[in-house]
XYZ file of C-alpha atoms in Angstrom:
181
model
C 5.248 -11.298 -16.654
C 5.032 -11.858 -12.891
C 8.651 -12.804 -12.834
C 10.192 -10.096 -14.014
C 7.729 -7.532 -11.743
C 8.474 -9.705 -8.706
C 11.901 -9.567 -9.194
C 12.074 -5.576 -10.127
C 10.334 -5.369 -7.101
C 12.871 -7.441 -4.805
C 15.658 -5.387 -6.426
C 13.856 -2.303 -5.469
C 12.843 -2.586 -1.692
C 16.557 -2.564 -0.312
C 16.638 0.873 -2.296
C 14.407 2.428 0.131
C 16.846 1.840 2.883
C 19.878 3.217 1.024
C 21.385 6.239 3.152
C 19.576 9.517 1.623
C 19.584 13.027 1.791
C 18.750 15.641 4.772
C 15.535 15.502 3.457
C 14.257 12.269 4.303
C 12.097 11.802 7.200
C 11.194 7.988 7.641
C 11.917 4.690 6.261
C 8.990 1.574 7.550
C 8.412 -1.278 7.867
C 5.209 -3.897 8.201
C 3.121 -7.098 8.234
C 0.117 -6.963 6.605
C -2.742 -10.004 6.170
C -3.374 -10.440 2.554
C -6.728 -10.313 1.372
C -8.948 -9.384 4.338
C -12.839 -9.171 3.891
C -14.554 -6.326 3.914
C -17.214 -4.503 2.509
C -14.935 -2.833 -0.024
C -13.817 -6.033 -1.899
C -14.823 -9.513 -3.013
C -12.847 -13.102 -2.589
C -9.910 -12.889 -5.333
C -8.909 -16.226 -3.717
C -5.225 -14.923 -3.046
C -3.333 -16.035 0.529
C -0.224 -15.191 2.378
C 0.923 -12.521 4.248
C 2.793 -9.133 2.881
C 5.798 -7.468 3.833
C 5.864 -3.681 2.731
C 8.791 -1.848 2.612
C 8.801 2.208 2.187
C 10.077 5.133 2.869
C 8.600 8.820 3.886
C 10.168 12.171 2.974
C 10.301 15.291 4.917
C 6.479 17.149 4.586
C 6.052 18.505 1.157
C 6.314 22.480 1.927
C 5.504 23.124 -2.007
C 2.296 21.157 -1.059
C 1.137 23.685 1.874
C -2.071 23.607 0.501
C -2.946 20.622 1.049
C -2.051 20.191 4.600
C 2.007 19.256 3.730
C 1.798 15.804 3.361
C 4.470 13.766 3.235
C 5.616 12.232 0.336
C 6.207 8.219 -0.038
C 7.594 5.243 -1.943
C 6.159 1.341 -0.734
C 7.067 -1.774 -1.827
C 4.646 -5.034 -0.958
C 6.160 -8.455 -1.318
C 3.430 -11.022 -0.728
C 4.639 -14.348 0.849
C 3.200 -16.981 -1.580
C 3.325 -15.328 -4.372
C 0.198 -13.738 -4.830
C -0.496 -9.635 -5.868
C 2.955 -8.032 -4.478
C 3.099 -4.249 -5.591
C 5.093 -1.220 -5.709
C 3.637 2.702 -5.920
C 3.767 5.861 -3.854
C 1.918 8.618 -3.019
C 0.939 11.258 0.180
C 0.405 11.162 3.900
C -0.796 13.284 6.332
C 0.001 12.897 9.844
C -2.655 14.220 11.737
C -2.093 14.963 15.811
C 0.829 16.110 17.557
C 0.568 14.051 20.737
C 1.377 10.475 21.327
C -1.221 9.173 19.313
C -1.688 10.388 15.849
C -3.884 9.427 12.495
C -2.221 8.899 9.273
C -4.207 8.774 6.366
C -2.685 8.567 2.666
C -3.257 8.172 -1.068
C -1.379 7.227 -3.699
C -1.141 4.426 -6.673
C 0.190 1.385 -7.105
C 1.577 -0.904 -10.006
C 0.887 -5.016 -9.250
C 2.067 -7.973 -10.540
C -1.101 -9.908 -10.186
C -2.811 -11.616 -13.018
C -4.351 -9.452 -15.650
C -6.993 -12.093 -16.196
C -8.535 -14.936 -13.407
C -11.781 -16.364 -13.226
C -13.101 -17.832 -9.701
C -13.807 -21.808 -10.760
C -16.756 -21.961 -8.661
C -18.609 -18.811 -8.825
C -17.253 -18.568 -12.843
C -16.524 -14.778 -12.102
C -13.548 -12.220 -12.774
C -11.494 -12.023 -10.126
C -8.229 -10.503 -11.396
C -8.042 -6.480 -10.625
C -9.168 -5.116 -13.820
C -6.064 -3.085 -14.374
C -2.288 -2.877 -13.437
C -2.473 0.574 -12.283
C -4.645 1.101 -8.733
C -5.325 3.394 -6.204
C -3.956 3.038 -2.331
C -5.918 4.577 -0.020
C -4.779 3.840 3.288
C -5.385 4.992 7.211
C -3.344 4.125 10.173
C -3.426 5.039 13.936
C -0.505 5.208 15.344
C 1.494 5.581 18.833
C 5.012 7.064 19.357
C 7.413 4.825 21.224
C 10.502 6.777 21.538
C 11.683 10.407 19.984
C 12.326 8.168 16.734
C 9.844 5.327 16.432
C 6.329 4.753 16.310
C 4.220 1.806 15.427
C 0.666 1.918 13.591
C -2.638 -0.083 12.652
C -2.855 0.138 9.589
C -5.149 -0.424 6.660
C -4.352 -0.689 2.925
C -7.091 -0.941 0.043
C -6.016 -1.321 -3.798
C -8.193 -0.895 -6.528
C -9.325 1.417 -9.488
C -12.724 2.135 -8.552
C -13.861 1.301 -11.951
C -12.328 4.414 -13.524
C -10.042 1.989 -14.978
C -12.470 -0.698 -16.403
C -16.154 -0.172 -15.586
C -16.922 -4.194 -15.857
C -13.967 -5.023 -13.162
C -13.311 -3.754 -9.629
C -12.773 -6.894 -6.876
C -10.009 -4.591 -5.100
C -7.514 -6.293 -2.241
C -7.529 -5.013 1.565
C -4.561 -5.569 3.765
C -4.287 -5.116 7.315
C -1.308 -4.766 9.600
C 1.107 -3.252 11.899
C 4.355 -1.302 10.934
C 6.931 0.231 12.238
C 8.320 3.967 11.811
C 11.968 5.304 11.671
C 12.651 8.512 12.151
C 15.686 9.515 10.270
């Protein structure tokens, strides 16, 4: 199964880059460390580093109520073949000046294994479903009229909504960079 995901997903990520209408607002770009401890996870024993891939639309004016976040697609290739995964979801670019936030949510699919056990502690560590939520927050810095670069970190998990018994989550942390379109 991990094949066919990984290779949906390669197929995929150039898409985001493909010329697209007046509407677009951003297409990005980063390197994230796989797997990073914190208090929101435990070890799934995965490695590598992650490329992500995406692409931002113009802010969602239909979505005015909620602040007119903008819309976005991701793709995240990890580098030795661990949990790579493709979703979307909202942002919210908060601050007008140089420096902004950017905070988002949206879900994910993964390619990771739908069952692993850890061979020294003997427990689950697979993500207890395919489907996950992304929560993410960056801090970011414009460069130029068109680019900006951001912090940023990524969390993916279900928050047992999905399966009460299994929740180990992955965190990511990186820098990536913004063009405007």
């Amino acid at each position: 199964m991990k094949l066919p995901i990984l290779a949906s997903l390669l197929v995929a990520a150039p898409a985001l880059f493909i010329a697209a209408p007046a509407a677009a607002q951003e297409v990005f770009a980063g390197v994230y460390v796989h797997e990073v401890d914190t208090p929101l996870t435990f070890a799934v024993n995965e490695s590598g580093a992650d490329v992500e891939l995406g692409y931002r639309f113009a802010p969602a004016e239909g979505l005015s109520f909620l602040g007119k976040p903008q819309p976005y697609m991701l793709a995240s290739i990890n580098t030795a073949g661990d949990t790579s995964f493709v979703g979307g979801g909202l942002s919210w670019k908060v601050g007008k000046g140089p420096v902004f936030l950017r905070p988002g949510i949206g879900m994910i699919v993964h390619d990771g294994p739908s069952f692993r056990i850890d061979p020294v502690t003997r427990r689950r560590t697979d993500l207890g479903s395919r489907v996950l939520f992304e929560p993410e927050i960056a801090i970011g810095a414009r460069v130029s009229e068109r680019v900006s670069v951001e912090a940023s970190w990524v969390h993916i998990s279900h928050a047992q909504i999905f399966n009460s018994q299994q929740n180990p989550g992955i965190d990511m942390m990186g820098v990536r960079l913004n063009l405007a379109m």
